[in-house]
Amino acid sequence: MKSEIGKLATDLKNFIKSSDEDDLVFCSGKNNLTQVKDNKPSQAEFTGKNATDCADKAVVMEQLASQINSCARCDLGATRIKAVPGEGNINAKLMFIGEGPGYEEDRQGRPFVGKAGQLLDKIIAAMGFAREEVFIANMVKCHPMIDASDPDKRGNDRAPNFDEIAVCRRYIEQQINTILPDYVVALGGVAAKSLIMEAASLSSIRGKIYDLRLSAVELKKPVKIIATFHPAALLRNPGWKKDAWTDLKVLLAAMGRAPAPRQ
Ligand code: URA
């Protein structure tokens, strides 16, 4: 039974790989990268300590961002103002993953730049990191709206649905597999369920460290993942901040780091 399930999983993985190979960016050979370099800029200097078989992470990340910026694989592509590929240090040891861009992010093309983003910045600083030191991205790259016919309406954000996440996850998976951080923080239930355990509740999985497993690509090195509350949820429920901080201290301890001294 176990081996049958294992085989099914391998077949599924191979199917996903073969059906998407045309647009998966693999970070493994110079030929592929040379081709990318032809129309991509210089920022290509590779300085990453995390690199395994990747000649140039910067180029791969740029190529992924350009695929994301022109993606029309789901309906969100038709209503977005700007796609939000993610930003930060491509050699980061720590990556934060939210659910999807909101109103502000849709306009700026940058992740976590609204109110939730301001809180995330404080969280990152309290953890002893600079925002530029980590990489920040989302499960889906375009703004999910309750009423897509009125993109200028405030309070029009919604969580991405199952199909949108399924279509978009190739991007976050390739970003993780290129950056190869030591740790990922899943912010909120959408990222936690998508990346850790679909059938679990956030409350049952937060604050514990798991081995990350991807579905469309095979990780080139082990990456750990921990979930905590989404900053937007913390803004709505300030009483949860204490629990989020407990979760993040578990992560800091695993990383062998101390929180920033209190101001
Ligand atoms: N919420 C998210 O999940 N991601 C963002 O980028 C902004 C708000």
XYZ file of N, CA and C and ligand atoms in Angstrom:
797
model
N 0.838 -1.206 0.000
C 0.000 0.000 0.000
C 0.870 1.252 0.000
N 1.902 1.221 0.945
C 2.787 2.372 1.061
C 3.510 2.646 -0.250
N 4.007 1.525 -0.877
C 4.776 1.711 -2.103
C 3.876 2.193 -3.238
N 2.598 1.752 -3.214
C 1.664 2.246 -4.250
C 1.434 3.737 -4.114
N 1.294 4.177 -2.865
C 1.087 5.615 -2.640
C 2.324 6.380 -3.086
N 3.507 5.807 -2.749
C 4.763 6.441 -3.163
C 4.843 6.561 -4.669
N 4.419 5.509 -5.376
C 4.492 5.520 -6.833
C 3.512 6.559 -7.399
N 2.325 6.565 -6.806
C 1.338 7.558 -7.259
C 1.880 8.973 -7.124
N 2.536 9.211 -5.976
C 3.087 10.550 -5.724
C 4.153 10.875 -6.770
N 5.017 9.883 -7.078
C 6.059 10.119 -8.078
C 5.437 10.382 -9.448
N 4.411 9.562 -9.801
C 3.744 9.758 -11.102
C 3.159 11.155 -11.188
N 2.530 11.583 -10.095
C 1.900 12.902 -10.093
C 2.958 13.991 -10.271
N 4.069 13.825 -9.529
C 5.154 14.805 -9.621
C 5.675 14.881 -11.059
N 5.898 13.671 -11.651
C 6.422 13.642 -13.022
C 5.447 14.270 -13.985
N 4.144 14.017 -13.741
C 3.137 14.606 -14.630
C 3.181 16.121 -14.548
N 3.231 16.622 -13.297
C 3.273 18.077 -13.123
C 4.510 18.636 -13.806
N 5.649 17.936 -13.580
C 6.897 18.419 -14.170
C 6.788 18.460 -15.678
N 6.297 17.343 -16.287
C 6.309 17.277 -17.741
C 5.331 18.279 -18.334
N 4.184 18.506 -17.657
C 3.231 19.412 -18.267
C 3.665 20.859 -18.150
N 4.593 21.124 -17.230
C 4.962 22.519 -17.014
C 6.386 22.839 -17.430
N 7.071 21.845 -17.968
C 8.489 22.028 -18.170
C 8.808 23.233 -19.041
N 7.849 23.592 -19.913
C 8.112 24.726 -20.788
C 8.325 26.015 -20.014
N 7.719 26.125 -18.833
C 7.915 27.396 -18.156
C 8.529 27.286 -16.774
N 8.934 26.103 -16.378
C 9.654 26.029 -15.111
C 11.073 26.516 -15.365
N 11.540 27.372 -14.486
C 12.906 27.864 -14.651
C 13.811 27.000 -13.793
N 14.637 26.201 -14.435
C 15.540 25.375 -13.650
C 16.858 26.092 -13.487
N 17.413 25.902 -12.333
C 18.615 26.631 -11.975
C 19.770 25.654 -11.974
N 19.958 24.957 -13.076
C 20.930 23.887 -12.986
C 21.973 23.869 -14.088
N 21.769 24.596 -15.155
C 22.753 24.473 -16.223
C 23.058 25.800 -16.855
N 24.264 25.923 -17.368
C 24.665 27.212 -17.920
C 23.914 27.548 -19.197
N 23.552 26.518 -19.988
C 22.914 26.801 -21.278
C 21.642 27.594 -21.089
N 20.842 27.077 -20.213
C 19.582 27.718 -19.886
C 19.827 29.165 -19.463
N 20.852 29.340 -18.645
C 21.084 30.664 -18.078
C 21.660 31.620 -19.110
N 22.480 31.115 -19.994
C 23.055 31.977 -21.018
C 21.933 32.573 -21.855
N 20.977 31.682 -22.151
C 19.837 32.119 -22.949
C 19.084 33.246 -22.228
N 18.924 33.075 -20.937
C 18.220 34.091 -20.159
C 19.006 35.387 -20.180
N 20.316 35.257 -20.038
C 21.161 36.445 -19.946
C 21.041 37.320 -21.177
N 20.723 36.693 -22.329
C 20.632 37.471 -23.562
C 19.694 38.650 -23.441
N 18.594 38.461 -22.714
C 17.712 39.611 -22.605
C 17.545 40.091 -21.172
N 18.469 39.713 -20.345
C 18.352 40.167 -18.947
C 19.617 40.864 -18.507
N 19.479 41.801 -17.618
C 20.622 42.623 -17.270
C 21.639 41.932 -16.384
N 22.555 42.684 -16.114
C 23.797 42.342 -15.490
C 23.717 41.837 -14.068
N 22.831 42.343 -13.326
C 22.733 42.129 -11.874
C 23.035 40.682 -11.552
N 23.735 40.083 -12.435
C 23.843 38.660 -12.424
C 24.938 38.112 -11.540
N 25.716 38.959 -11.006
C 26.833 38.510 -10.179
C 26.334 37.553 -9.108
N 26.851 36.389 -9.087
C 26.356 35.420 -8.122
C 27.249 35.381 -6.894
N 26.656 35.708 -5.766
C 27.462 35.778 -4.553
C 26.911 34.868 -3.468
N 25.918 34.073 -3.801
C 25.186 33.342 -2.764
C 25.964 32.213 -2.145
N 25.848 32.113 -0.826
C 26.467 30.977 -0.137
C 25.574 29.759 -0.250
N 24.275 30.004 -0.490
C 23.328 28.907 -0.514
C 23.353 28.115 -1.819
N 24.014 28.631 -2.787
C 23.911 28.033 -4.115
C 24.387 26.600 -4.126
N 23.672 25.799 -4.859
C 24.148 24.431 -5.041
C 24.598 24.321 -6.487
N 23.665 24.004 -7.379
C 24.059 23.856 -8.766
C 23.637 25.057 -9.601
N 23.434 26.173 -8.973
C 22.904 27.311 -9.694
C 24.003 28.290 -10.056
N 24.178 28.552 -11.349
C 25.233 29.463 -11.765
C 24.872 30.889 -11.437
N 23.633 31.215 -11.480
C 23.299 32.611 -11.299
C 21.864 32.780 -10.817
N 21.720 32.869 -9.525
C 20.389 33.001 -8.937
C 19.687 34.260 -9.405
N 20.448 35.342 -9.495
C 19.831 36.623 -9.842
C 19.114 36.536 -11.183
N 19.735 35.863 -12.111
C 19.142 35.752 -13.448
C 17.867 34.915 -13.386
N 17.917 33.829 -12.633
C 16.729 32.976 -12.528
C 15.598 33.737 -11.841
N 15.931 34.461 -10.789
C 14.900 35.227 -10.089
C 14.305 36.297 -11.005
N 15.157 36.907 -11.806
C 14.670 37.913 -12.762
C 13.747 37.276 -13.786
N 14.127 36.097 -14.229
C 13.310 35.444 -15.237
C 11.954 35.040 -14.660
N 11.977 34.557 -13.422
C 10.712 34.221 -12.764
C 9.846 35.469 -12.626
N 10.458 36.581 -12.207
C 9.690 37.821 -12.033
C 9.094 38.246 -13.363
N 9.839 38.074 -14.431
C 9.278 38.514 -15.713
C 8.152 37.588 -16.173
N 8.257 36.296 -15.867
C 7.126 35.386 -16.153
C 5.902 35.780 -15.337
N 6.134 36.102 -14.075
C 5.019 36.478 -13.193
C 4.371 37.765 -13.698
N 5.197 38.717 -14.088
C 4.660 40.020 -14.525
C 3.807 39.909 -15.781
N 4.029 38.863 -16.564
C 3.201 38.734 -17.772
C 2.238 37.542 -17.676
N 2.088 36.989 -16.491
C 1.283 35.763 -16.352
C -0.213 36.050 -16.550
N -0.844 35.171 -17.296
C -2.310 35.270 -17.472
C -2.920 33.886 -17.297
N -2.348 33.111 -16.393
C -2.815 31.736 -16.217
C -4.141 31.635 -15.486
N -4.476 32.672 -14.720
C -5.783 32.627 -14.045
C -6.436 34.000 -14.179
N -7.667 34.108 -13.725
C -8.427 35.355 -13.904
C -7.804 36.552 -13.189
N -7.024 36.281 -12.147
C -6.427 37.410 -11.421
C -5.502 38.222 -12.329
N -4.952 37.550 -13.324
C -4.054 38.233 -14.263
C -4.765 39.319 -15.058
N -6.066 39.143 -15.236
C -6.824 40.102 -16.055
C -7.231 41.333 -15.261
N -7.257 41.230 -13.945
C -7.765 42.352 -13.141
C -6.676 43.039 -12.316
N -5.492 42.467 -12.292
C -4.430 43.094 -11.483
C -4.008 44.419 -12.115
N -3.470 45.307 -11.277
C -2.785 46.491 -11.805
C -1.325 46.105 -12.009
N -0.713 45.632 -10.923
C 0.660 45.120 -11.039
C 0.744 43.746 -10.386
N 1.476 42.857 -11.006
C 1.788 41.592 -10.336
C 2.832 41.895 -9.258
N 2.904 41.008 -8.271
C 3.820 41.232 -7.143
C 4.693 39.982 -6.972
N 5.801 39.930 -7.690
C 6.622 38.713 -7.638
C 7.229 38.440 -6.260
N 7.566 39.512 -5.535
C 8.271 39.346 -4.253
C 9.548 40.157 -4.302
N 10.151 40.360 -3.130
C 11.378 41.162 -3.132
C 12.244 40.823 -1.939
N 13.510 41.178 -2.076
C 14.424 41.003 -0.951
C 15.729 40.388 -1.381
N 16.379 39.788 -0.412
C 17.704 39.218 -0.597
C 17.590 37.823 -1.217
N 18.123 37.664 -2.392
C 17.984 36.357 -3.055
C 18.886 35.296 -2.424
N 19.741 35.737 -1.513
C 20.557 34.770 -0.759
C 20.095 34.671 0.692
N 18.818 35.065 0.914
C 18.311 35.125 2.292
C 18.321 33.759 2.964
N 18.572 33.785 4.256
C 18.441 32.561 5.054
C 16.996 32.398 5.511
N 16.235 33.500 5.421
C 14.873 33.499 5.938
C 13.939 34.129 4.909
N 12.817 33.430 4.687
C 11.850 33.906 3.696
C 10.482 33.983 4.375
N 9.742 35.042 4.126
C 8.379 35.186 4.653
C 7.401 35.041 3.491
N 6.360 34.241 3.693
C 5.398 34.031 2.609
C 3.982 34.309 3.109
N 3.350 35.297 2.478
C 1.978 35.651 2.820
C 0.998 35.000 1.854
N -0.240 35.531 1.812
C -1.228 34.877 0.945
C -1.280 35.495 -0.444
N -1.442 36.788 -0.517
C -1.520 37.413 -1.838
C -1.542 38.913 -1.685
N -1.235 39.654 -2.749
C -1.197 41.112 -2.678
C -2.557 41.692 -2.332
N -2.547 42.818 -1.639
C -3.765 43.580 -1.370
C -3.773 44.838 -2.233
N -4.613 45.769 -1.852
C -4.827 47.015 -2.610
C -3.496 47.759 -2.866
N -2.742 47.991 -1.813
C -1.504 48.781 -1.921
C -0.459 48.044 -2.747
N -0.349 46.747 -2.488
C 0.653 45.937 -3.185
C 0.350 45.894 -4.680
N -0.945 45.840 -5.017
C -1.378 45.815 -6.421
C -0.927 47.092 -7.141
N -0.928 48.188 -6.406
C -0.529 49.460 -7.025
C 0.982 49.614 -7.105
N 1.683 49.100 -6.117
C 3.147 49.298 -6.084
C 3.936 48.142 -6.686
N 3.298 46.995 -6.846
C 4.024 45.830 -7.376
C 5.029 45.271 -6.375
N 4.833 45.622 -5.078
C 5.750 45.168 -4.028
C 4.943 44.484 -2.915
N 5.518 43.454 -2.288
C 4.765 42.727 -1.258
C 4.758 43.463 0.076
N 3.687 43.304 0.820
C 3.598 43.795 2.200
C 4.049 45.250 2.329
N 3.349 46.129 1.627
C 3.667 47.562 1.742
C 2.491 48.353 2.324
N 1.391 47.662 2.674
C 0.254 48.347 3.303
C 0.366 48.254 4.829
N -0.778 48.315 5.477
C -0.774 48.303 6.966
C -0.194 47.002 7.513
N -0.587 45.877 6.918
C -0.048 44.587 7.377
C 1.461 44.558 7.155
N 1.892 45.184 6.072
C 3.324 45.242 5.759
C 4.098 46.047 6.794
N 3.465 47.127 7.270
C 4.152 47.927 8.299
C 4.350 47.100 9.574
N 3.339 46.289 9.878
C 3.502 45.427 11.057
C 4.553 44.345 10.784
N 4.539 43.803 9.564
C 5.557 42.792 9.242
C 6.960 43.395 9.382
N 7.133 44.631 8.939
C 8.444 45.287 9.086
C 8.872 45.329 10.558
N 7.900 45.631 11.424
C 8.230 45.692 12.869
C 8.600 44.307 13.390
N 7.863 43.300 12.908
C 8.145 41.920 13.346
C 9.560 41.517 12.912
N 9.866 41.839 11.656
C 11.198 41.472 11.123
C 12.290 42.173 11.940
N 12.060 43.451 12.244
C 13.051 44.204 13.027
C 13.181 43.614 14.431
N 12.045 43.265 15.045
C 12.093 42.696 16.405
C 12.840 41.362 16.399
N 12.802 40.679 15.272
C 13.520 39.402 15.164
C 15.022 39.620 14.949
N 15.406 40.873 14.759
C 16.826 41.164 14.595
C 17.295 41.137 13.150
N 16.341 41.238 12.207
C 16.704 41.267 10.794
C 16.341 42.628 10.196
N 16.990 42.975 9.099
C 16.554 44.116 8.293
C 15.653 43.562 7.195
N 14.688 44.354 6.755
C 13.786 43.884 5.690
C 14.580 43.439 4.466
N 15.656 44.163 4.164
C 16.452 43.852 2.957
C 17.217 42.541 3.102
N 17.304 42.055 4.323
C 18.094 40.848 4.577
C 17.310 39.572 4.267
N 15.967 39.694 4.283
C 15.114 38.517 4.090
C 14.450 38.610 2.714
N 13.745 37.557 2.312
C 12.974 37.635 1.069
C 11.500 37.521 1.438
N 10.674 38.384 0.830
C 9.242 38.428 1.150
C 8.442 38.171 -0.124
N 7.512 37.233 -0.043
C 6.710 36.906 -1.230
C 5.341 36.399 -0.783
N 4.546 36.014 -1.742
C 3.184 35.552 -1.467
C 2.892 34.257 -2.210
N 1.873 33.528 -1.739
C 1.445 32.309 -2.438
C 0.920 32.646 -3.826
N 0.120 33.701 -3.940
C -0.320 34.119 -5.279
C 0.218 35.515 -5.560
N 0.429 35.781 -6.820
C 1.187 36.971 -7.202
C 0.314 38.131 -7.669
N -0.977 37.917 -7.768
C -1.866 39.004 -8.200
C -2.993 39.176 -7.191
N -3.561 40.374 -7.155
C -4.504 40.799 -6.127
C -5.857 40.069 -6.245
N -6.191 39.216 -5.280
C -7.535 38.620 -5.316
C -8.541 39.621 -4.746
N -9.598 39.896 -5.520
C -10.596 40.886 -5.082
C -11.964 40.231 -4.894
N -12.727 40.771 -3.933
C -14.093 40.284 -3.746
C -14.910 40.699 -4.964
N -14.782 41.972 -5.348
C -15.492 42.485 -6.518
C -14.462 42.977 -7.539
N -14.149 42.092 -8.481
C -13.072 42.401 -9.424
C -13.457 43.518 -10.389
N -14.743 43.894 -10.429
C -15.135 44.964 -11.352
C -14.845 46.343 -10.744
N -14.427 46.365 -9.473
C -14.188 47.652 -8.828
C -12.831 47.669 -8.107
N -11.749 47.662 -8.877
C -10.415 47.536 -8.262
C -10.045 48.726 -7.388
N -10.752 49.845 -7.531
C -10.407 51.015 -6.717
C -11.083 51.024 -5.356
N -11.967 50.033 -5.171
C -12.676 49.977 -3.882
C -11.716 49.508 -2.778
N -11.782 50.167 -1.638
C -11.015 49.724 -0.460
C -11.764 48.592 0.229
N -11.039 47.756 0.934
C -11.683 46.646 1.643
C -12.205 45.586 0.682
N -11.605 45.522 -0.477
C -12.062 44.623 -1.538
C -11.164 43.382 -1.628
N -10.285 43.219 -0.648
C -9.349 42.085 -0.701
C -10.047 40.796 -0.260
N -9.606 39.686 -0.803
C -10.053 38.378 -0.311
C -8.868 37.415 -0.370
N -9.034 36.296 0.318
C -7.990 35.267 0.246
C -8.037 34.605 -1.126
N -6.894 34.181 -1.650
C -6.919 33.442 -2.922
C -7.640 32.109 -2.748
N -8.300 31.660 -3.824
C -8.988 30.376 -3.705
C -8.069 29.214 -4.108
N -8.576 28.014 -3.946
C -7.779 26.809 -4.164
C -7.183 26.778 -5.578
N -8.010 27.113 -6.579
C -7.529 27.045 -7.971
C -6.444 28.082 -8.238
N -6.655 29.283 -7.710
C -5.649 30.341 -7.917
C -4.308 29.939 -7.296
N -4.380 29.337 -6.115
C -3.139 28.899 -5.461
C -2.489 27.775 -6.272
N -3.317 26.855 -6.747
C -2.769 25.712 -7.501
C -2.055 26.180 -8.765
N -2.642 27.159 -9.441
C -2.045 27.646 -10.691
C -0.768 28.438 -10.415
N -0.760 29.175 -9.315
C 0.335 30.111 -9.039
C 1.499 29.478 -8.274
N 1.273 28.313 -7.690
C 2.281 27.829 -6.751
C 3.604 27.472 -7.425
N 3.571 27.245 -8.735
C 4.837 26.996 -9.439
C 5.827 28.127 -9.191
N 5.308 29.359 -9.090
C 6.216 30.502 -8.943
C 6.864 30.531 -7.556
N 6.045 30.401 -6.518
C 6.633 30.464 -5.174
C 7.557 29.263 -4.965
N 7.181 28.127 -5.532
C 8.034 26.949 -5.337
C 9.393 27.151 -6.008
N 9.375 27.721 -7.210
C 10.652 27.958 -7.885
C 11.454 29.044 -7.178
N 10.751 30.032 -6.631
C 11.481 31.064 -5.886
C 12.159 30.453 -4.652
N 11.421 29.611 -3.939
C 12.025 28.962 -2.757
C 13.216 28.117 -3.196
N 13.040 27.374 -4.274
C 14.083 26.440 -4.703
C 15.283 27.147 -5.332
N 15.113 28.411 -5.633
C 16.245 29.194 -6.138
C 16.956 29.881 -4.972
N 16.182 30.522 -4.127
C 16.776 31.211 -2.975
C 17.376 30.194 -1.999
N 16.691 29.092 -1.834
C 17.105 28.048 -0.883
C 17.426 28.621 0.501
N 16.406 29.248 1.124
C 16.630 29.759 2.478
C 16.756 28.586 3.444
N 17.257 28.862 4.630
C 17.248 27.800 5.648
C 15.834 27.621 6.203
N 15.126 28.756 6.341
C 13.796 28.729 6.973
C 12.797 29.578 6.191
N 11.562 29.101 6.187
C 10.440 29.856 5.620
C 9.453 30.112 6.754
N 8.909 31.330 6.810
C 7.800 31.602 7.726
C 6.532 31.725 6.894
N 5.583 30.840 7.122
C 4.282 30.927 6.459
C 3.408 31.859 7.300
N 2.988 32.964 6.683
C 2.203 33.958 7.405
C 0.718 33.701 7.170
N 0.049 33.156 8.158
C -1.396 32.947 8.061
C -1.779 31.596 7.511
N -3.075 31.330 7.604
C -3.603 30.015 7.260
C -3.416 29.623 5.802
N -3.523 30.583 4.888
C -3.425 30.221 3.458
C -2.045 29.658 3.155
N -1.004 30.393 3.556
C 0.362 29.913 3.277
C 0.659 28.657 4.092
N 0.209 28.639 5.337
C 0.512 27.490 6.200
C -0.104 26.214 5.655
N -1.376 26.303 5.258
C -2.035 25.096 4.751
C -1.450 24.689 3.411
N -1.172 25.681 2.561
C -0.647 25.349 1.226
C 0.739 24.719 1.305
N 1.538 25.160 2.288
C 2.937 24.714 2.297
C 3.233 23.654 3.359
N 2.342 23.536 4.337
C 2.627 22.549 5.397
C 1.614 21.408 5.379
N 0.350 21.734 5.583
C -0.642 20.666 5.705
C -2.014 21.198 5.327
N -2.498 20.767 4.175
C -3.763 21.291 3.649
C -4.920 21.080 4.620
N -4.944 19.924 5.246
C -6.139 19.575 6.030
C -6.082 20.068 7.471
N -5.029 20.802 7.827
C -4.890 21.204 9.233
C -5.361 22.641 9.443
N -5.614 22.988 10.694
C -5.942 24.381 10.992
C -4.646 25.101 11.347
N -4.624 26.420 11.138
C -3.422 27.179 11.494
C -3.086 26.967 12.967
N -4.117 26.948 13.813
C -3.826 26.845 15.249
C -3.148 25.519 15.588
N -3.409 24.477 14.800
C -2.777 23.196 15.131
C -1.357 23.082 14.560
N -1.003 23.915 13.593
C 0.359 23.747 13.020
C 1.321 24.894 13.361
N 0.783 26.019 13.849
C 1.677 27.169 14.073
C 2.667 26.889 15.221
N 3.822 27.547 15.100
C 4.804 27.468 16.190
C 5.638 26.201 16.201
N 5.460 25.344 15.165
C 6.264 24.116 15.115
C 7.063 24.118 13.824
N 8.243 23.540 13.897
C 9.097 23.532 12.706
C 8.891 22.235 11.929
N 8.655 22.391 10.625
C 8.436 21.233 9.735
C 9.494 21.239 8.629
N 9.681 20.074 8.029
C 10.480 20.011 6.799
C 9.568 20.441 5.664
N 10.028 21.385 4.870
C 9.210 21.845 3.741
C 9.254 20.819 2.611
N 8.091 20.526 2.060
C 8.023 19.683 0.854
C 7.276 20.444 -0.212
N 7.835 20.484 -1.408
C 7.171 21.187 -2.505
C 6.471 20.172 -3.389
N 5.520 20.656 -4.215
C 4.824 19.670 -5.051
C 5.244 19.706 -6.510
N 5.690 20.861 -7.017
C 6.019 20.920 -8.445
C 7.507 20.744 -8.709
N 8.322 20.999 -7.715
C 9.773 20.845 -7.893
C 10.350 20.142 -6.671
N 11.499 19.534 -6.878
C 12.137 18.864 -5.755
C 13.163 19.806 -5.141
N 13.085 20.004 -3.848
C 14.012 20.935 -3.185
C 15.454 20.470 -3.330
N 16.330 21.428 -3.620
C 17.732 21.054 -3.813
C 18.491 20.932 -2.501
N 17.911 21.451 -1.459
C 18.494 21.224 -0.125
C 17.352 21.301 0.890
N 17.504 20.714 2.053
C 16.408 20.769 3.027
C 16.122 22.204 3.452
N 14.844 22.520 3.528
C 14.400 23.844 3.983
C 13.352 23.586 5.068
N 13.426 24.317 6.156
C 12.454 24.159 7.248
C 11.395 25.242 7.142
N 10.234 24.953 7.674
C 9.139 25.922 7.616
C 8.403 25.976 8.951
N 7.992 27.183 9.316
C 7.189 27.368 10.527
C 6.061 28.333 10.173
N 4.909 28.131 10.789
C 3.766 29.019 10.499
C 3.439 29.870 11.719
N 2.949 31.055 11.437
C 2.409 31.886 12.502
C 1.252 32.713 11.952
N 0.704 33.591 12.775
C -0.427 34.399 12.327
C -0.010 35.394 11.244
N -0.947 35.694 10.366
C -0.730 36.729 9.353
C -0.756 38.094 10.050
N 0.124 39.024 9.649
C 0.107 40.350 10.293
C -1.268 41.026 10.224
N -2.025 40.803 9.147
C -3.366 41.414 9.075
C -4.268 40.854 10.170
N -4.102 39.571 10.477
C -4.894 38.963 11.556
C -4.464 39.548 12.902
N -3.165 39.843 13.019
C -2.679 40.441 14.276
C -3.216 41.859 14.449
N -3.414 42.565 13.326
C -3.995 43.916 13.427
C -5.447 43.830 13.890
N -6.133 42.790 13.438
C -7.540 42.628 13.845
C -7.654 42.074 15.266
N -6.663 41.289 15.651
C -6.698 40.621 16.966
C -5.368 40.859 17.691
N -5.164 42.055 18.225
C -3.862 42.365 18.834
C -3.487 41.402 19.958
N -4.475 40.766 20.547
C -4.195 39.813 21.623
C -3.386 38.614 21.129
N -3.370 38.377 19.824
C -2.620 37.223 19.286
C -1.128 37.518 19.109
N -0.764 38.798 19.260
C 0.647 39.159 18.995
C 1.612 38.379 19.897
N 1.177 38.192 21.133
C 2.012 37.466 22.108
C 2.269 36.039 21.590
N 1.216 35.410 21.051
C 1.377 34.034 20.547
C 2.259 34.003 19.298
N 2.099 35.018 18.454
C 2.940 35.079 17.251
C 4.404 35.215 17.656
N 4.635 36.019 18.668
C 6.018 36.225 19.115
C 6.594 34.923 19.697
N 5.742 34.173 20.401
C 6.183 32.859 20.907
C 6.602 31.968 19.730
N 5.786 31.958 18.656
C 6.121 31.155 17.463
C 7.474 31.582 16.894
N 7.650 32.893 16.792
C 8.857 33.393 16.126
C 10.105 33.180 16.984
N 9.905 33.124 18.288
C 11.059 32.819 19.153
C 11.493 31.358 18.986
N 10.541 30.491 18.670
C 10.903 29.091 18.358
C 11.829 29.076 17.140
N 11.455 29.868 16.156
C 12.265 29.949 14.931
C 13.651 30.526 15.238
N 13.684 31.629 15.986
C 14.976 32.264 16.288
C 15.885 31.297 17.042
N 15.300 30.554 17.966
C 16.110 29.590 18.723
C 16.676 28.534 17.770
N 15.842 28.073 16.828
C 16.319 27.059 15.875
C 17.426 27.631 14.990
N 17.345 28.929 14.720
C 18.367 29.568 13.877
C 19.601 29.956 14.688
N 19.531 29.769 15.996
C 20.656 30.148 16.857
C 20.813 31.652 16.952
N 19.673 32.364 16.909
C 19.734 33.838 16.957
C 18.906 34.363 18.119
N 19.272 35.523 18.566
C 18.505 36.165 19.641
C 17.674 37.281 19.033
N 16.501 37.564 19.618
C 15.718 38.716 19.141
C 16.526 40.000 19.268
N 16.105 41.034 18.546
C 16.770 42.332 18.680
C 16.541 42.846 20.103
N 17.521 43.549 20.672
C 17.301 44.123 21.993
C 16.077 45.035 21.970
N 15.295 45.031 23.034
C 14.065 45.857 23.068
C 14.437 47.334 23.101
N 13.678 48.126 22.321
C 13.966 49.592 22.263
C 13.366 50.294 23.468
N -1.187 40.410 2.687
C -0.475 39.424 2.114
O -0.703 38.247 2.364
N 0.489 39.766 1.272
C 0.804 41.027 0.982
O 1.715 41.249 0.193
C 0.046 42.033 1.600
C -0.933 41.714 2.448
